[in-house]
XYZ file of C-alpha atoms in Angstrom:
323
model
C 0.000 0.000 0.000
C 0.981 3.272 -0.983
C 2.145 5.722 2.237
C 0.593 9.202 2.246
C 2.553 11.549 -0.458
C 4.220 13.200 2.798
C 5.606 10.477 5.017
C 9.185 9.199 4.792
C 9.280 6.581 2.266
C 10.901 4.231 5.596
C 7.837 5.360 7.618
C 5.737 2.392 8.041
C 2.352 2.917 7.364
C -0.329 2.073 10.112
C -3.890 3.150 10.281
C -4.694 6.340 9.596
C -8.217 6.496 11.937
C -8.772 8.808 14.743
C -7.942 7.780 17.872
C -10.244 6.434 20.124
C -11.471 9.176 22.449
C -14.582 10.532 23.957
C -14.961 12.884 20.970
C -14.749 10.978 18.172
C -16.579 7.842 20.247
C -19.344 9.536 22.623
C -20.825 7.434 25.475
C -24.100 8.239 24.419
C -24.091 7.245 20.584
C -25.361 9.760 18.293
C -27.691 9.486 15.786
C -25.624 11.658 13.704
C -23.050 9.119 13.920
C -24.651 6.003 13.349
C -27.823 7.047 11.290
C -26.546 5.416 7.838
C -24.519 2.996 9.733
C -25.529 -0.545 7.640
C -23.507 -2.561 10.497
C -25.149 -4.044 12.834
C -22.989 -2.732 15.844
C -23.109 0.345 14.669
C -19.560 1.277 14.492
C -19.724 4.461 13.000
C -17.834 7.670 14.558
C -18.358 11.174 14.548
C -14.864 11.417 12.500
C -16.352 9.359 9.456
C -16.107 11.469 6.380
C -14.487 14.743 8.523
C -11.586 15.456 10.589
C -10.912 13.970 14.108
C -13.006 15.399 16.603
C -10.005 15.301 18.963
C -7.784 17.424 16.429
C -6.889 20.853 17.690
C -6.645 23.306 15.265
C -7.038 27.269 15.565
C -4.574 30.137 16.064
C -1.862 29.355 18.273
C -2.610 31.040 21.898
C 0.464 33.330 22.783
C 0.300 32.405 26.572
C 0.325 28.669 26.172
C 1.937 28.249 22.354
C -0.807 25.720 22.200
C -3.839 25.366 19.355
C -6.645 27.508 20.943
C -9.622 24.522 19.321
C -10.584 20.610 19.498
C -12.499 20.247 16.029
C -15.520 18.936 18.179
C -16.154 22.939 19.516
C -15.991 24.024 16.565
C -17.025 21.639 13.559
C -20.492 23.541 12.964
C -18.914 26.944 12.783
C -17.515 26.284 9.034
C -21.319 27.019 7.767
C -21.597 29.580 10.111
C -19.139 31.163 9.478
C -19.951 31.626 5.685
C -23.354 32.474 5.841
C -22.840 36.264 6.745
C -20.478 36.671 4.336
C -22.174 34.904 1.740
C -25.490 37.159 2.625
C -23.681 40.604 2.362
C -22.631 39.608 -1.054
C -25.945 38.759 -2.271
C -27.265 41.734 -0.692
C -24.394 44.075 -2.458
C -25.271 42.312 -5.712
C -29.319 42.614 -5.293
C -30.108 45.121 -3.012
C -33.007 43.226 -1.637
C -32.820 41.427 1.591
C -32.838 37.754 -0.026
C -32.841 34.087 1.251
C -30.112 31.870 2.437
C -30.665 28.029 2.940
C -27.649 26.371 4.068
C -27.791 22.800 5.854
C -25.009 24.058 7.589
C -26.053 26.486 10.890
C -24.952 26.728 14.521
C -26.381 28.745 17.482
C -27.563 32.062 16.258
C -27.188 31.058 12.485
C -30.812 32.835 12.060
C -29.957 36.242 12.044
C -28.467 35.356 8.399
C -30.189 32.405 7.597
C -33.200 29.991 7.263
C -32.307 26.248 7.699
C -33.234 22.674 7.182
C -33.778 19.912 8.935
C -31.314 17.417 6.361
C -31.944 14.423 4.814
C -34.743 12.520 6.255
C -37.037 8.940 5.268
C -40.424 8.895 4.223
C -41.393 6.934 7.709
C -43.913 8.463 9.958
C -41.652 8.262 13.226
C -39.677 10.985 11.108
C -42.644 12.967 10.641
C -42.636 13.029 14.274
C -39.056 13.928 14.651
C -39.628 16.977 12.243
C -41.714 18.046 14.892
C -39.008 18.122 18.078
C -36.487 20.303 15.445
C -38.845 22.455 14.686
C -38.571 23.665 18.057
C -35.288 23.343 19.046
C -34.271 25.605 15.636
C -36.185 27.676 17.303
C -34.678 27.536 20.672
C -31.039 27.606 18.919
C -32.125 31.539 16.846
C -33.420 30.127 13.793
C -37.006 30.345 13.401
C -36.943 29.875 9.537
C -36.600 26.333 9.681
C -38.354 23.289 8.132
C -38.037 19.455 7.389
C -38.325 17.861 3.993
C -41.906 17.246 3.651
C -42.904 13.364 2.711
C -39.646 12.401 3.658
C -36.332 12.990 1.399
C -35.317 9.382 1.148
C -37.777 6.337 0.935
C -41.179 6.266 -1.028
C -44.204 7.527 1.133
C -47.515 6.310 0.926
C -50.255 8.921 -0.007
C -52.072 8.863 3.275
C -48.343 9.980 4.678
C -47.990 12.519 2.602
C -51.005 14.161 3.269
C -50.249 13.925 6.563
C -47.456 15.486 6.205
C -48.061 17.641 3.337
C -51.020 18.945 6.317
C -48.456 19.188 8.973
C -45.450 21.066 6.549
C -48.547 23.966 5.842
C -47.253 25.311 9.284
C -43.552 25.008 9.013
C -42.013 27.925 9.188
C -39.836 27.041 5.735
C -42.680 24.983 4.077
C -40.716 22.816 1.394
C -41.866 19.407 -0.409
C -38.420 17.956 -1.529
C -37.034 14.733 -2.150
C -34.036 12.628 -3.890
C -33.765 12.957 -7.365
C -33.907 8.752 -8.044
C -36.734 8.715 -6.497
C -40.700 9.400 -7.758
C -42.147 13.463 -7.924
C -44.335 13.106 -4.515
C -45.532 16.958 -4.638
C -48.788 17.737 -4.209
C -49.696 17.652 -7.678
C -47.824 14.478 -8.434
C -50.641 12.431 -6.456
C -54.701 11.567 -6.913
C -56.885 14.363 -7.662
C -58.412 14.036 -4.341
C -55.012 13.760 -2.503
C -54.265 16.626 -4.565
C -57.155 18.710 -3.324
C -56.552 17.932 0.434
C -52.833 19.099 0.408
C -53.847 22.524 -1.610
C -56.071 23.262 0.912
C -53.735 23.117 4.033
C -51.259 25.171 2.422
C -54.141 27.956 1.458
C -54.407 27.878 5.368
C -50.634 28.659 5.671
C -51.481 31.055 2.877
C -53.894 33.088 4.979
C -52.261 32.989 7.562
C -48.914 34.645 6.114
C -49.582 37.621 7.998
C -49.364 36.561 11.509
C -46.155 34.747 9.995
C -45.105 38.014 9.154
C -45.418 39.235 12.611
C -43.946 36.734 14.426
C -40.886 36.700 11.835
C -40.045 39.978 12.824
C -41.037 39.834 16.321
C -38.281 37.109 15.980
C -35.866 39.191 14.429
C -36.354 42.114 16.533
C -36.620 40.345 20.024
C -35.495 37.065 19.830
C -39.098 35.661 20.449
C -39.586 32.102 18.249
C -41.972 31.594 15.590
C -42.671 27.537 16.381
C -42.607 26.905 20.248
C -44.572 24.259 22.380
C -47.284 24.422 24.918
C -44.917 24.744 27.973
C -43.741 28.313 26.362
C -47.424 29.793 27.425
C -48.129 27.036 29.977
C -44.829 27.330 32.277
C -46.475 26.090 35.354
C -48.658 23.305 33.868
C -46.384 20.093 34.408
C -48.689 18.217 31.865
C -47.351 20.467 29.007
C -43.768 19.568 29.306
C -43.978 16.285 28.143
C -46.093 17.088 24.837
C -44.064 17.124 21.686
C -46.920 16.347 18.862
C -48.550 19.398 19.415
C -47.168 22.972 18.620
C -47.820 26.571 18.431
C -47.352 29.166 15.628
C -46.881 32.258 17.831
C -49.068 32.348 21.434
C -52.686 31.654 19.980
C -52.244 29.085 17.147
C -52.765 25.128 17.993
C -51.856 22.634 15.580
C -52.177 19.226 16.542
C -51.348 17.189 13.675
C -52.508 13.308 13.060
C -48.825 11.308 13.044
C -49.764 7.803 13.057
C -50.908 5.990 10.207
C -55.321 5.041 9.741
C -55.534 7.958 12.534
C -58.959 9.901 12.065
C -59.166 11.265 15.790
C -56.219 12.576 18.211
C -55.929 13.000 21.621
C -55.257 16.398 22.365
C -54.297 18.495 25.607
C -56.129 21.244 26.347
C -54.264 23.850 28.610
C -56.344 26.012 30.912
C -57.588 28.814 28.114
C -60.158 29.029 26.408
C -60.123 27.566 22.439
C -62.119 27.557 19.487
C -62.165 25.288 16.559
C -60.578 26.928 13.662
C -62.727 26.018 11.123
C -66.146 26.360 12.689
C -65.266 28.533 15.567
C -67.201 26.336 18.188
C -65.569 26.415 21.614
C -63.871 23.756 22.919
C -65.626 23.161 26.238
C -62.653 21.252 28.302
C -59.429 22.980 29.026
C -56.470 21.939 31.655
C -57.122 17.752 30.418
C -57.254 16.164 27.078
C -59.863 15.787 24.923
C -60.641 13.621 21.911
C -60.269 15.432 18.011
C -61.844 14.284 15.075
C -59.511 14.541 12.157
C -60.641 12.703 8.712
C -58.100 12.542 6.112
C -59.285 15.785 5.029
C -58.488 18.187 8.194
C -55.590 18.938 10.292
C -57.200 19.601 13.718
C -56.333 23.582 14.736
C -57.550 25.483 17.771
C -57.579 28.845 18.322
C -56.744 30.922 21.627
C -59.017 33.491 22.229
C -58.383 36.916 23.279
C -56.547 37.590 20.229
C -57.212 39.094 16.533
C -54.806 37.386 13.974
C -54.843 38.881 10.975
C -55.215 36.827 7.935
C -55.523 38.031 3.894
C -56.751 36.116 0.809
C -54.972 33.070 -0.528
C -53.295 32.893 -4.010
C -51.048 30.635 -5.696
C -48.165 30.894 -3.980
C -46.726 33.196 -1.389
C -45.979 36.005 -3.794
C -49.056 36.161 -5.268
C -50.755 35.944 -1.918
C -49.275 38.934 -0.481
C-alpha cells in the first residue's frame, strides 16, 4: 500500500483512523453518527467522512503556544461562518434582503439564515421527529426552519404525505423535496383528491402569512420564536412539558397534527384557556385535560386561543401572489 505523499518513504504505514477518544466515540451514541450505519454494531464515529473530533486546530494562543480549538467545539462553525459573508454579497449584488438556505447552521445562524432539517425517510416516526427540530431551531435563533416534507429518502404512501403535506402547511420554511432517483411526490404528483386535500392546508398557511409576518419579525427584533410548544405559554402546567406532537405558531395558534398511520381522531391536551375550533369557531368546552379530536383525512385539527385578533388576507397561488 501506498504511504501518504508526505511520510518518509521508511515510515511504516499504520492506520490512519482517529484515535479512540470521547470525541470521536461519545458514550451516548449519536444518531448523527450512526444514522446510515448498515452494520449491525453500529460502528460508525463522529470522525467518518471529517476530521478527528479530537484534532486541535485554531490560532496558536500566545500564553500557552498551544492550538486555541478541538475540532468537536468548533465543527459547525464552518457554515456559520460563511453564511454572513455569503449574505452581504448577495445583498451588495441585489439590493433586496434575499434568502439563504444552508444545511449548515450553529447557534444564532438565524440572524443570516433559514435552515433545514437534512436528509430525512419517508417513515412516519420521522414525521414526528420533524416536529421536536422544529422547536429546538427555534430555541437555537433560527425560526426559519423546516423538514423535507414526505420524507427525502424512501417512497411515502399517499395517506403519509397528506399527513405530512397537512403538517409542513405550518412550518415555518414549508418545502416538499425529495431525492432525485426517487418518484415526484408533490402535491400535484398524487390523486386528484389527494391533490385537493394538500392545496387546501397550504391555502391555510397562505392566509395565515400575515401573523407569519409578525412573528418573523417579532423574531428578528426580540429574539421571540416563531414555532414553540405548549410549555412556552403554559410554564407552570407540568402536563405540558412532556407534549411534543402538538405545537404553536406564535401564542394563539394550535396545531395538533394526526402522526400515526389510519388515525382519524387525536388526543389532544387542552391547557387552561379558552379555544375555538378553527374552522367552525365552536368552543372547545374542556381545558387543563385532554380531549378527543376528530380529524378525517381531510383536516388537520387547529384550535384557536381566544383573546386575540390574527390577521389573515386572501390566498393565491403561492406566497408572492398571496401577499
Amino acid at each position: 500500500e501506498d504511504a501518504p505523499w508526505n511520510w518518509n518513504i521508511t515510515r511504516s504505514n499504520y492506520t490512519l483512523k482517529c484515535p479512540r477518544s470521547t470525541w470521536d466515540d461519545p458514550p451516548y451514541r449519536t444518531k448523527a453518527a450512526f444514522r446510515y450505519d448498515e452494520s449491525v454494531n453500529r460502528t460508525s464515529r463522529l470522525s467518518d467522512r471529517t476530521l478527528c473530533m479530537s484534532a486541535i486546530q485554531g490560532e496558536i494562543d500566545s500564553k500557552t503556544g498551544k492550538a486555541m480549538y478541538r475540532h468537536y467545539d468548533v465543527h459547525s462553525l464552518y457554515g456559520w461562518s460563511q453564511t454572513k459573508p455569503t449574505l452581504d454579497i448577495i445583498r451588495s449584488l441585489t439590493g433586496q434582503r434575499s434568502l439563504l438556505l444552508p444545511r449548515s447552521t450553529f447557534v444564532g445562524s438565524g440572524q443570516w439564515s433559514a435552515h433545514w432539517l437534512g436528509d430525512n425517510a419517508a417513515l412516519w416516526s420521522e414525521m414526528k421527529l420533524s416536529l421536536i427540530g422544529l422547536v429546538e431551531f427555534n430555541w437555537f435563533g433560527i425560526p426559519m426552519v423546516g423538514a423535507d416534507i414526505c420524507g427525502f429518502d424512501q417512497i411515502p404512501t399517499q395517506e403519509m404525505c397528506i399527513r405530512w403535506q397537512q403538517i409542513g402547511a405550518f412550518y415555518p420554511l414549508a418545502r416538499n423535496h425529495n431525492i432525485w432517483k426517487l418518484p415526484d411526490q408533490d402535491p400535484g404528483a398524487w390523486e386528484p383528491s389527494a391533490t385537493a386535500i394538500m392545496v387546501s392546508a397550504l391555502r391555510i398557511r397562505y392566509t395565515l402569512l400575515p401573523h407569519y409576518y409578525t412573528l418573523f419579525y417579532k423574531a428578528h427584533t426580540q429574539g421571540s420564536t416563531v414555532i414553540r410548544p405548549l410549555f412556552h405559554e403554559y410554564p407552570t402546567d407540568k402536563i405540558t412539558l412532556d407534549i411534543y406532537l402538538q405545537f404553536l405558531v406564535g401564542s394563539h395558534i394550535m396545531i395538533a397534527p394526526v402522526t400515526d398511520d389510519g388515525a382519524r381522531e387525536v388526543q389532544v391536551y387542552i391547557p387552561a384557556s379558552k379555544w375555538y375550533d378553527y374552522y367552525t369557531g365552536v368552543p372547545v368546552t374542556v381545558q387543563a385535560q385532554y380531549t378527543t379530536l376528530q380529524a378525517p383525512l381531510t383536516t388537520i385539527p387547529i384550535l384557536l386561543r381566544g383573546g386575540i385578533i390574527i390577521p389573515t388576507q386572501l390566498y393565491a397561488n403561492n406566497t408572492k401572489y398571496s401577499r
